[in-house]
Coordinates of C-alpha atoms and ligand atoms in Angstrom, one line a residue:
Chain A
M1 CA 115.2 48.8 136.8
A2 CA 115.4 51.1 133.8
G3 CA 118.1 53.1 135.5
L4 CA 120.2 50.1 136.3
F5 CA 120.4 48.3 133.0
M6 CA 120.5 50.0 129.7
I7 CA 120.5 46.8 127.7
E8 CA 119.8 43.2 128.7
L9 CA 120.5 40.3 126.5
K10 CA 119.1 36.9 127.3
G11 CA 120.0 33.6 125.5
I12 CA 121.2 35.4 122.4
R13 CA 122.2 33.3 119.4
K14 CA 123.1 34.5 116.0
A15 CA 123.5 32.4 112.9
F16 CA 124.8 33.4 109.5
N17 CA 123.5 31.6 106.4
Q18 CA 121.0 29.7 108.5
G19 CA 119.8 26.5 106.9
K20 CA 122.5 26.5 104.3
H21 CA 125.5 24.2 104.1
N22 CA 127.7 27.0 105.4
E23 CA 125.6 27.8 108.4
Y24 CA 127.7 29.5 111.1
W25 CA 126.7 30.4 114.7
A26 CA 128.7 33.5 115.4
L27 CA 127.0 34.0 118.8
D28 CA 126.1 31.0 120.9
G29 CA 124.1 31.8 124.0
I30 CA 124.9 35.2 125.3
D31 CA 123.5 36.5 128.6
L32 CA 124.7 40.1 129.2
T33 CA 123.6 43.2 130.9
I34 CA 124.9 46.6 130.0
P35 CA 124.7 49.0 132.9
A36 CA 123.7 52.6 132.2
Q37 CA 126.3 55.4 132.2
Q38 CA 129.3 53.0 132.2
V39 CA 131.9 52.1 129.6
T40 CA 131.8 48.5 128.6
A41 CA 134.5 47.0 126.5
L42 CA 134.2 43.7 124.5
K43 CA 137.4 41.9 123.9
G44 CA 138.4 38.6 122.5
P45 CA 140.3 37.0 119.6
S46 CA 139.5 37.7 116.0
G47 CA 136.3 36.0 114.9
S48 CA 135.0 35.6 118.5
G49 CA 131.9 37.5 117.7
K50 CA 132.5 41.0 119.1
T51 CA 131.3 42.9 116.1
T52 CA 128.3 40.6 115.8
L53 CA 127.4 41.2 119.4
L54 CA 127.8 44.9 118.9
T55 CA 125.4 44.9 116.0
I56 CA 122.8 43.3 118.1
L57 CA 123.3 45.6 121.1
G58 CA 123.1 48.6 118.7
C59 CA 119.8 47.3 117.0
L60 CA 121.6 47.1 113.6
A61 CA 120.8 43.4 113.5
R62 CA 118.3 41.0 115.1
P63 CA 119.3 37.9 116.9
T64 CA 118.3 34.5 115.5
E65 CA 117.3 33.5 119.0
G66 CA 117.0 35.2 122.3
R67 CA 115.6 38.4 123.8
V68 CA 116.9 42.0 123.7
R69 CA 115.6 44.5 126.2
L70 CA 116.3 48.2 125.9
K71 CA 115.6 50.3 129.0
G72 CA 113.4 47.5 130.2
E73 CA 111.4 47.2 127.0
D74 CA 111.5 44.1 124.9
I75 CA 112.5 45.1 121.4
S76 CA 113.3 41.7 119.9
G77 CA 110.1 41.5 117.9
L78 CA 109.9 45.0 116.6
P79 CA 109.8 45.6 112.9
E80 CA 112.7 47.3 111.1
R81 CA 111.0 50.7 111.0
F82 CA 110.9 50.9 114.8
L83 CA 114.4 49.7 115.1
T84 CA 115.6 52.4 112.7
E85 CA 113.9 55.0 114.9
I86 CA 115.4 53.5 118.1
R87 CA 118.8 53.5 116.4
R88 CA 118.5 57.1 115.4
K89 CA 117.3 58.4 118.7
T90 CA 119.1 56.2 121.2
F91 CA 122.4 55.2 119.6
G92 CA 125.4 56.9 118.1
F93 CA 127.8 54.8 116.0
I94 CA 131.5 55.1 115.5
F95 CA 132.4 52.6 112.9
Q96 CA 135.8 51.0 112.5
Q97 CA 136.2 52.4 109.0
F98 CA 134.4 55.6 110.2
N99 CA 132.0 55.3 107.2
L100 CA 131.8 58.9 106.4
V101 CA 130.0 59.9 103.1
R102 CA 132.7 60.9 100.7
G103 CA 132.4 64.1 98.7
L104 CA 130.5 65.8 101.5
S105 CA 132.1 68.2 104.0
A106 CA 132.7 67.4 107.6
I107 CA 129.8 69.4 108.8
E108 CA 127.4 67.9 106.2
N109 CA 128.4 64.5 107.3
I110 CA 127.7 65.4 110.9
I111 CA 124.2 66.5 110.4
L112 CA 123.2 63.5 108.3
P113 CA 121.6 61.4 111.1
A114 CA 119.4 64.3 112.0
Y115 CA 117.7 64.7 108.6
P116 CA 114.8 62.3 109.3
E117 CA 113.9 64.2 112.4
G118 CA 113.2 67.3 110.3
Q119 CA 114.8 69.9 112.5
P120 CA 115.6 73.2 110.9
R121 CA 119.0 73.2 109.1
K122 CA 120.2 76.3 110.9
D123 CA 119.8 74.7 114.4
L124 CA 121.5 71.6 113.1
L125 CA 124.5 73.5 111.8
E126 CA 124.9 75.3 115.1
K127 CA 124.8 72.1 117.0
A128 CA 127.3 70.5 114.6
E129 CA 129.7 73.5 114.9
A130 CA 129.6 73.2 118.7
L131 CA 130.4 69.5 118.5
L132 CA 133.3 70.1 116.1
A133 CA 134.7 72.8 118.4
G134 CA 134.5 70.3 121.2
V135 CA 136.9 68.0 119.5
N136 CA 139.2 70.8 118.3
L137 CA 138.1 70.5 114.7
G138 CA 136.3 73.8 114.1
H139 CA 138.7 74.9 111.5
R140 CA 138.0 71.8 109.3
R141 CA 134.3 72.5 109.2
D142 CA 134.0 72.7 105.4
A143 CA 136.8 70.3 104.4
K144 CA 135.7 67.3 102.3
V145 CA 136.0 64.3 104.6
E146 CA 138.3 62.4 102.2
W147 CA 140.9 65.1 102.7
L148 CA 141.0 64.6 106.5
S149 CA 143.5 62.5 108.3
G150 CA 142.5 59.3 110.0
G151 CA 142.3 60.9 113.4
E152 CA 140.3 63.8 112.1
Q153 CA 137.9 61.5 110.3
Q154 CA 137.3 59.7 113.5
R155 CA 136.6 62.9 115.3
V156 CA 134.1 63.8 112.6
A157 CA 132.6 60.3 113.0
I158 CA 132.3 61.0 116.8
C159 CA 130.5 64.3 116.2
R160 CA 128.1 62.6 113.8
A161 CA 127.4 59.9 116.4
L162 CA 126.5 62.7 118.9
I163 CA 124.3 64.9 116.7
N164 CA 121.1 63.4 117.9
D165 CA 122.3 63.4 121.5
P166 CA 122.1 59.6 122.0
A167 CA 122.1 57.9 125.4
I168 CA 124.3 55.1 124.1
L169 CA 127.5 55.2 122.0
I170 CA 128.7 52.2 120.1
A171 CA 132.3 52.0 118.8
D172 CA 133.8 49.1 116.9
E173 CA 137.6 48.9 117.2
P174 CA 137.9 52.6 117.7
T175 CA 141.7 52.7 117.9
A176 CA 142.5 50.1 115.2
N177 CA 143.4 52.7 112.7
L178 CA 145.2 55.1 115.1
D179 CA 148.8 55.4 116.4
T180 CA 149.5 55.6 120.1
K181 CA 149.3 59.3 120.3
L182 CA 145.9 59.5 118.5
S183 CA 144.7 56.5 120.6
K184 CA 145.4 58.4 123.7
E185 CA 143.6 61.4 122.4
F186 CA 140.6 59.2 121.6
L187 CA 140.7 57.9 125.2
G188 CA 140.6 61.5 126.3
I189 CA 137.5 62.2 124.3
L190 CA 136.0 58.9 125.6
E191 CA 136.5 60.1 129.2
K192 CA 134.7 63.3 128.4
L193 CA 131.8 61.5 126.9
A194 CA 131.6 59.1 129.8
G195 CA 131.7 62.1 132.1
Q196 CA 128.5 63.4 130.3
G197 CA 126.8 60.3 131.6
R198 CA 126.6 58.4 128.3
T199 CA 126.5 54.6 128.1
I200 CA 129.4 53.5 126.0
I201 CA 130.0 50.1 124.5
L202 CA 133.1 49.3 122.5
T203 CA 135.1 46.4 121.1
S204 CA 138.8 46.4 121.2
H205 CA 141.9 44.3 120.8
D206 CA 144.0 47.2 122.0
P207 CA 145.4 46.8 125.6
L208 CA 145.7 50.6 125.7
V209 CA 141.9 50.7 125.6
V210 CA 140.9 47.6 127.4
E211 CA 143.3 48.3 130.4
S212 CA 142.5 52.0 130.4
S213 CA 140.9 53.5 133.6
V214 CA 138.0 54.9 131.4
V215 CA 136.7 51.4 130.9
D216 CA 134.5 50.3 133.7
R217 CA 133.8 46.7 132.6
V218 CA 135.5 44.2 130.3
V219 CA 133.6 41.4 128.7
T220 CA 135.7 38.7 127.1
L221 CA 134.3 36.6 124.2
R222 CA 135.5 33.4 122.7
D223 CA 133.8 31.4 119.9
G224 CA 130.6 33.3 120.4
R225 CA 130.3 32.8 124.2
I226 CA 131.2 35.0 127.1
V227 CA 134.1 33.5 128.9
D228 CA 134.9 36.3 131.4
Q229 CA 133.4 39.5 132.9
T230 CA 135.2 41.9 135.1
Chain B
M1 CA 103.6 69.5 108.4
R2 CA 106.5 71.8 109.2
I3 CA 108.6 68.9 110.1
W4 CA 107.6 67.2 106.8
I5 CA 108.7 70.3 104.9
E6 CA 112.0 70.6 106.8
K7 CA 112.6 66.9 106.0
Q8 CA 112.0 67.3 102.3
K9 CA 114.3 70.4 102.3
H10 CA 117.0 68.3 104.0
L11 CA 116.5 65.5 101.4
I12 CA 116.7 67.9 98.5
D13 CA 119.8 69.5 100.0
F14 CA 121.4 66.1 100.3
T15 CA 120.2 65.1 96.8
L16 CA 121.8 68.3 95.3
A17 CA 125.0 67.6 97.1
S18 CA 125.0 64.0 95.9
L19 CA 124.3 65.1 92.3
A20 CA 127.1 67.6 92.5
R21 CA 129.5 64.9 93.7
R22 CA 129.0 62.8 90.6
K23 CA 129.0 65.7 88.2
A24 CA 130.4 64.1 85.1
K25 CA 128.0 61.2 85.2
N26 CA 125.0 63.3 86.0
L27 CA 125.7 66.0 83.5
G28 CA 126.3 63.4 80.7
L29 CA 123.0 61.8 81.6
L30 CA 121.2 65.1 81.7
A31 CA 122.6 66.1 78.3
I32 CA 121.5 62.9 76.6
Y33 CA 118.2 63.0 78.3
T34 CA 117.6 66.6 77.4
L35 CA 118.5 65.9 73.8
L36 CA 115.9 63.1 73.7
V37 CA 113.2 65.3 75.0
F38 CA 114.2 68.0 72.6
V39 CA 114.0 65.8 69.6
L40 CA 110.7 64.2 70.7
A41 CA 109.1 67.5 71.6
S42 CA 110.3 69.1 68.3
V43 CA 108.7 66.4 66.2
A44 CA 105.5 66.6 68.2
L45 CA 105.3 70.4 68.3
Y46 CA 106.2 70.6 64.6
T47 CA 103.8 68.1 63.2
H48 CA 101.0 69.3 65.4
A49 CA 101.4 72.9 64.5
L50 CA 101.7 72.0 60.8
R51 CA 98.5 70.0 61.0
V52 CA 96.6 72.7 62.7
E53 CA 97.9 75.2 60.2
A54 CA 97.0 73.1 57.2
Q55 CA 93.5 72.5 58.5
K56 CA 93.0 76.2 59.1
V57 CA 94.1 76.9 55.5
L58 CA 91.9 74.2 54.0
A59 CA 88.9 75.3 56.1
G60 CA 88.8 78.5 54.1
S61 CA 89.2 76.7 50.8
P62 CA 86.3 75.8 48.5
E63 CA 84.3 72.6 49.0
I64 CA 84.9 71.3 45.5
V65 CA 87.7 72.1 43.0
L66 CA 87.0 70.8 39.5
Q67 CA 89.8 69.8 37.2
R68 CA 89.7 68.7 33.7
L69 CA 91.6 65.6 32.6
I70 CA 93.0 64.7 29.3
A71 CA 94.7 61.3 29.0
G72 CA 94.8 61.2 32.8
R73 CA 96.6 64.5 33.0
H74 CA 95.5 67.8 34.4
D75 CA 94.5 70.2 31.6
L76 CA 93.0 73.6 31.1
I77 CA 89.3 74.1 31.5
P78 CA 88.0 75.3 28.1
P79 CA 85.3 78.0 27.7
G80 CA 81.7 76.9 28.3
Y81 CA 82.3 74.8 31.4
L82 CA 81.3 77.5 33.8
E83 CA 78.0 77.9 32.1
K84 CA 77.3 74.2 32.3
I85 CA 78.1 74.0 35.9
G86 CA 75.8 77.0 36.6
R87 CA 72.9 74.8 35.9
I88 CA 73.7 72.2 38.5
R89 CA 71.6 72.7 41.7
G90 CA 73.4 73.2 45.0
V91 CA 76.3 75.1 43.6
Q92 CA 76.3 78.4 45.4
K93 CA 79.3 80.1 44.0
M94 CA 81.9 79.3 41.5
E95 CA 85.0 80.8 39.9
G96 CA 87.6 79.9 37.3
R97 CA 91.0 80.0 38.8
L98 CA 94.3 80.9 37.2
W99 CA 97.5 79.6 38.8
G100 CA 100.8 78.0 37.9
Y101 CA 104.2 77.2 39.1
Y102 CA 107.3 79.0 38.2
Y103 CA 110.9 77.9 38.9
D104 CA 113.2 80.7 39.9
S105 CA 116.7 79.6 38.9
V106 CA 118.3 82.5 40.8
V107 CA 117.4 81.2 44.2
K108 CA 116.5 77.7 43.1
A109 CA 112.9 77.9 44.4
N110 CA 109.4 77.3 43.2
Y111 CA 106.8 80.1 43.3
T112 CA 103.1 79.9 42.8
F113 CA 101.8 82.4 40.4
M114 CA 98.1 83.4 40.8
A115 CA 95.6 85.8 39.3
P116 CA 93.3 86.4 42.2
R117 CA 89.6 87.3 41.8
D118 CA 89.0 89.0 45.1
M119 CA 91.9 91.4 44.8
K120 CA 92.5 94.2 42.3
I121 CA 96.0 94.3 41.0
E122 CA 97.1 96.8 38.3
R123 CA 98.7 95.6 35.1
G124 CA 102.5 95.3 35.5
E125 CA 102.3 95.0 39.2
I126 CA 102.6 92.0 41.5
V127 CA 102.0 91.2 45.2
V128 CA 104.4 88.8 46.7
G129 CA 104.5 86.4 49.7
P130 CA 106.9 87.0 52.6
A131 CA 109.3 84.2 51.5
L132 CA 110.0 86.1 48.3
E133 CA 110.4 89.3 50.2
R134 CA 113.2 87.5 52.1
S135 CA 114.9 85.4 49.5
R136 CA 115.0 88.0 46.7
G137 CA 115.2 91.0 49.0
L138 CA 112.0 92.5 47.5
A139 CA 110.1 95.4 49.0
A140 CA 107.2 97.5 47.7
G141 CA 108.3 99.6 44.7
N142 CA 111.1 97.2 43.6
G143 CA 111.1 95.8 40.1
I144 CA 111.7 92.1 39.3
S145 CA 111.9 90.2 36.0
F146 CA 110.7 86.6 35.4
R147 CA 111.6 84.7 32.2
A148 CA 108.4 83.1 30.9
Y149 CA 108.4 79.6 29.4
T150 CA 108.3 81.2 26.0
G151 CA 111.7 82.7 26.7
E152 CA 110.6 86.3 26.9
L153 CA 111.4 88.4 29.9
H154 CA 108.5 90.0 31.9
T155 CA 109.1 92.8 34.3
F156 CA 106.9 93.6 37.2
I157 CA 106.8 96.2 40.0
V158 CA 106.1 94.9 43.5
A159 CA 103.0 96.7 44.8
D160 CA 102.8 95.0 48.2
V161 CA 104.0 92.1 50.3
L162 CA 101.5 89.7 51.9
P163 CA 101.3 89.5 55.6
E164 CA 102.8 86.5 57.4
T165 CA 99.5 85.1 58.7
S166 CA 99.5 81.7 57.1
E167 CA 102.9 81.1 55.6
L168 CA 102.3 77.5 54.7
V169 CA 100.3 78.6 51.8
S170 CA 101.1 82.2 51.1
A171 CA 104.8 82.3 51.5
D172 CA 105.7 81.6 47.9
L173 CA 102.8 83.3 46.3
V174 CA 103.2 85.8 43.4
L175 CA 99.8 87.5 42.7
M176 CA 99.3 89.4 39.4
N177 CA 96.7 90.8 37.1
E178 CA 94.7 88.3 35.1
E179 CA 95.8 89.7 31.7
D180 CA 99.5 89.6 32.9
F181 CA 99.0 86.1 34.0
R182 CA 97.5 85.0 30.7
A183 CA 100.3 86.8 28.8
F184 CA 103.0 85.2 30.9
F185 CA 101.8 81.6 30.6
K186 CA 100.1 82.0 27.2
I187 CA 96.7 81.0 28.5
P188 CA 94.0 82.1 26.1
E189 CA 91.0 84.1 27.2
G190 CA 88.2 81.9 28.6
Y191 CA 90.5 79.2 29.7
Y192 CA 91.2 78.4 33.4
N193 CA 93.3 76.0 35.4
D194 CA 90.4 74.8 37.5
I195 CA 87.1 75.8 38.9
A196 CA 86.5 76.4 42.6
M197 CA 82.9 75.9 43.9
N198 CA 81.1 76.5 47.1
V199 CA 78.4 74.2 48.1
A200 CA 76.1 75.6 50.8
N201 CA 74.9 72.4 52.2
P202 CA 77.7 70.0 53.2
Q203 CA 75.3 67.1 52.7
E204 CA 75.0 68.1 49.1
V205 CA 78.7 67.9 48.3
R206 CA 78.7 64.3 47.1
N207 CA 75.6 64.7 45.0
V208 CA 77.0 67.8 43.3
A209 CA 80.2 65.8 42.6
I210 CA 78.2 63.0 41.0
K211 CA 76.2 65.5 38.9
L212 CA 79.4 67.2 37.8
L213 CA 80.8 63.9 36.6
T214 CA 77.7 63.1 34.5
T215 CA 77.5 66.6 33.1
L216 CA 81.2 66.9 32.4
P217 CA 82.6 63.4 32.0
D218 CA 86.2 64.5 31.4
S219 CA 86.3 66.4 34.7
R220 CA 87.6 65.4 38.1
P221 CA 86.0 67.0 41.2
I222 CA 88.3 67.2 44.2
L223 CA 86.4 67.4 47.5
R224 CA 87.9 69.4 50.4
D225 CA 87.2 66.6 52.8
E226 CA 89.2 64.2 50.8
V227 CA 92.1 66.7 50.6
L228 CA 91.9 67.2 54.4
R229 CA 92.1 63.4 54.9
T230 CA 95.0 63.2 52.5
Y231 CA 96.9 65.9 54.3
A232 CA 96.2 64.3 57.6
S233 CA 97.5 61.0 56.4
I234 CA 100.6 62.6 54.9
F235 CA 101.3 64.3 58.2
D236 CA 100.7 61.1 60.1
W237 CA 103.0 59.2 57.8
R238 CA 105.8 61.7 58.1
E239 CA 105.3 61.8 61.9
G240 CA 105.3 58.0 62.0
L241 CA 108.5 57.9 60.0
M242 CA 110.1 60.2 62.4
L243 CA 108.8 58.4 65.4
A244 CA 110.0 55.1 64.0
L245 CA 113.5 56.5 63.8
L246 CA 113.1 58.0 67.2
S247 CA 111.9 54.9 68.9
A248 CA 115.3 53.4 68.1
A249 CA 116.9 56.4 69.8
I250 CA 114.5 56.0 72.8
L251 CA 115.4 52.4 73.1
A252 CA 119.1 53.3 73.2
F253 CA 118.4 55.9 75.8
G254 CA 116.4 53.5 77.8
I255 CA 119.3 51.1 77.9
F256 CA 121.6 53.9 78.7
A257 CA 119.4 55.3 81.5
W258 CA 118.7 51.9 82.9
E259 CA 122.4 51.2 83.2
K260 CA 123.1 54.6 84.7
A261 CA 120.2 54.5 87.0
A262 CA 119.7 50.9 87.7
G263 CA 123.3 49.9 88.1
L264 CA 124.1 51.2 91.6
S265 CA 127.8 51.7 92.0
A266 CA 129.5 50.1 95.0
E267 CA 130.0 53.6 96.4
E268 CA 126.3 54.4 96.3
K269 CA 125.4 51.1 97.9
R270 CA 127.9 51.8 100.7
E271 CA 126.3 55.2 101.2
I272 CA 122.8 53.8 101.4
G273 CA 124.1 51.3 104.0
I274 CA 125.7 54.1 106.0
L275 CA 122.5 56.2 105.9
K276 CA 120.4 53.3 107.1
A277 CA 122.8 52.4 109.9
I278 CA 122.8 56.0 111.2
G279 CA 119.0 56.1 111.4
W280 CA 117.6 56.9 107.9
E281 CA 114.5 54.9 107.2
T282 CA 114.2 52.9 104.0
N283 CA 111.5 55.5 103.1
D284 CA 113.9 58.4 103.5
V285 CA 116.5 56.8 101.3
I286 CA 113.9 56.1 98.6
K287 CA 112.5 59.6 98.9
M288 CA 116.0 61.0 98.5
K289 CA 116.6 59.0 95.3
F290 CA 113.1 59.9 94.1
W291 CA 114.1 63.5 94.4
E292 CA 117.3 62.8 92.5
G293 CA 115.5 61.1 89.6
L294 CA 112.8 63.7 89.5
L295 CA 115.3 66.6 89.5
I296 CA 117.2 65.1 86.6
S297 CA 114.2 64.1 84.6
L298 CA 112.3 67.3 85.3
T299 CA 115.2 69.5 84.4
A300 CA 115.7 67.5 81.2
F301 CA 112.1 67.7 80.3
L302 CA 111.8 71.5 80.9
V303 CA 115.0 72.4 79.1
G304 CA 114.4 70.0 76.3
Y305 CA 110.8 71.2 75.8
V306 CA 111.6 74.8 75.9
A307 CA 114.5 74.3 73.5
A308 CA 112.2 72.3 71.2
Y309 CA 109.6 75.1 71.4
L310 CA 112.3 77.7 70.4
H311 CA 113.6 75.4 67.7
V312 CA 110.2 74.8 66.1
F313 CA 108.7 78.2 66.4
Y314 CA 111.6 80.6 66.3
F315 CA 114.2 78.8 64.3
G316 CA 111.9 77.2 61.8
A317 CA 112.6 73.6 62.9
S318 CA 115.8 73.9 60.9
L319 CA 117.2 70.6 62.2
F320 CA 114.7 68.3 60.5
E321 CA 113.1 70.5 57.9
P322 CA 114.3 68.2 55.2
V323 CA 112.5 65.2 56.6
L324 CA 109.3 66.8 57.8
K325 CA 108.5 69.4 55.2
G326 CA 109.9 68.4 51.9
W327 CA 107.1 69.5 49.6
A328 CA 108.4 73.1 49.0
V329 CA 111.9 74.1 48.3
L330 CA 111.4 77.7 49.3
Y331 CA 110.8 78.6 53.0
P332 CA 114.2 80.0 54.0
R333 CA 112.7 81.0 57.3
F334 CA 109.4 79.2 57.6
S335 CA 107.7 80.2 60.8
L336 CA 104.7 78.4 62.2
P337 CA 102.4 80.2 64.6
P338 CA 103.2 78.9 68.1
H339 CA 100.8 76.2 69.1
I340 CA 100.8 74.1 72.3
D341 CA 98.6 71.2 73.1
G342 CA 98.1 70.2 76.8
L343 CA 97.5 66.5 76.0
Q344 CA 100.7 66.4 74.0
I345 CA 102.7 67.8 76.8
A346 CA 101.2 65.3 79.2
T347 CA 102.0 62.4 76.9
L348 CA 105.6 63.5 76.4
F349 CA 105.9 64.1 80.2
F350 CA 104.6 60.7 80.9
F351 CA 106.9 58.9 78.5
T352 CA 110.0 60.7 79.6
V353 CA 109.8 61.6 83.3
V354 CA 108.0 58.7 84.6
P355 CA 110.1 55.8 83.3
Y356 CA 113.3 57.4 84.4
T357 CA 112.1 58.1 87.9
A358 CA 110.9 54.5 88.1
A359 CA 114.2 53.2 86.7
V360 CA 116.0 55.0 89.5
L361 CA 113.8 53.7 92.2
V362 CA 113.8 50.0 91.5
P363 CA 117.4 49.2 92.4
I364 CA 117.3 51.7 95.3
W365 CA 114.4 49.8 96.7
R366 CA 116.5 46.7 96.8
A367 CA 119.5 48.4 98.2
A368 CA 117.6 50.3 100.8
T369 CA 115.9 47.2 102.2
T370 CA 119.2 45.4 102.9
D371 CA 120.3 44.8 106.5
P372 CA 122.0 47.8 108.0
D373 CA 124.6 45.7 109.9
T374 CA 126.6 45.2 106.6
V375 CA 128.2 48.6 107.1
M376 CA 129.9 47.2 110.2
R377 CA 132.0 45.0 108.0
S378 CA 133.2 47.1 105.0
Ligands
ATP1 N1 127.7 38.2 107.1 C1 128.3 37.1 107.5 N2 128.2 35.9 106.9 C2 128.8 34.8 107.4 N3 129.7 34.8 108.4 C3 129.9 36.0 109.1 C4 129.2 37.2 108.7 N4 129.6 38.1 109.5 C5 130.4 37.6 110.4 N5 130.6 36.3 110.1 C6 131.4 35.3 110.9 O1 131.1 35.4 112.3 C7 132.2 35.3 113.1 C8 132.2 36.4 114.1 O2 132.5 37.6 113.3 P1 132.8 39.0 114.1 O3 133.0 40.0 113.0 O4 131.7 39.2 115.0 O5 134.1 38.7 114.8 P2 135.0 39.8 115.6 O6 135.2 39.3 117.0 O7 134.5 41.1 115.5 O8 136.4 39.7 114.9 P3 137.5 40.8 114.6 O9 138.2 41.0 115.9 O10 138.3 40.2 113.5 O11 136.8 42.0 114.2 C9 133.4 35.3 112.2 O12 133.8 33.9 112.1 C10 132.9 35.8 110.8 O13 133.5 35.1 109.8
MG2 MG1 135.1 42.9 114.6

């Protein structure tokens, strides 16, 4: 069971501004299973709820209704502290805007998620250097992140997502800010990560991503519901 | 435990990096903060040392000083008074004192001239306080002339310079032989400025004072305890004045610090969101900011306090000498013996470090407890 499904969602609904005049149900009854060690892509028109679904899958937000199981364990009712720990140990995030901390160097950004674990700094730096080398960015180790190009920033963000060696990677619109060449490079990295046996969930409008051979499953959303799964 | 230490090290690392990123803002804050601590600590150290000093001096002074009043003004004690007092019980020791003020127009300063009883000074010689040594460049063997109130010039040889032990009192002293003194101020034999008395039993002091008043109705006994109280209230008053001025400054600083610390910039909020999203706990964020506040306020406190210490004890509190001292013109380099009070440090620490650290934490708490999913939509 645990080996089969990484994440299971049952009857997920998510409301914004609940109880107010502008109440809005961004997700409206989602049943979804995310298989382990596969690449799942969420697609759908703008506003269909892809990002919202991703925040629930990645334990960044709690659903208004419904159950979330992670490796078979129900985590819907856990308090924020535990969710934070799960996030840190199980998930790596690659945000659409990369969300690097400005003013810090590439390597310092990469080791940030590991601070709460209290590993010695030396070990962390070694690990981060290896990750940077893996995405051909070793020479930009000490560059401030605001001086990096979009593609380089994304690769730093990928390294940061990997520093705690998470089982699941979450990426929101990973190619939205990249040109075709860089998008293809990203897919190359994605393939490598999938090959390492990681579970990957991403959202995308981009046919290049959704139709790529790296993606194992495509889930289509519309108005907060799943309309198609392949 | 090891993990905990590593974690704090990481947090401090990150804090230092954060501080370095907002250099201008943090340095400005640090500068103003340090200045505030400096001024507060200077006032506190100065008045405290002054008070301790004054008490020390007065502790060695006689229990009662008797003055004679004519038409409400201080006048010379005529012959015969010493004998009359000698019959009052309880008075252990008494002496007529000779002292007067002299204005030196060369350096525009006042000196206190005295003819001491317990010190043998040859005719034509004087012993001067350290302030004169500095202001007039005097050393043992030098000659100096003073113009008496009669207009005639008196010349003296400096026999010695007093040690700097208690400058508050001895700095502007000029000690001379009794006959020289009488000649200089034209005070006839048998007359004195006042009479100093020692009373063995402290319980007796008031009774002796009452007896003095009945025996010598034109006299005014001044009790040491009263002088001590007057001094204390003068110090308190001056300190209060300074503190009133300062509280305005503190208020301004408070508003400034609150704005700097409490008003989180959009950038900082975004950062906190990122840190939370990638797995920092609310606790970690708050600890990090706590370190930030503590580093700034502690640095300001230490630098400000040390600067104040140097200012007061090595540079003669030159910045607010005019306000705090004021009763003597002379003291070109007035130096108080260093004196530190633990309670005072603790009070100062409490009122500077604690509020700032708290002011930093309040808004962070709010920011750090927001939902982490907001970073997905920036
Ligand atoms: N914090 C919020 N408050 C109110 N409404 C929100 C909030 N976040 C999202 N929504 C709404 O929920 C709906 C789904 O948003 P979501 O970001 O999940 O869509 P999406 O599929 O990711 O769109 P896009 O392709 O543009 O990124 C949208 O209509 C959006 O306006
Ligand atoms: Mg989206």
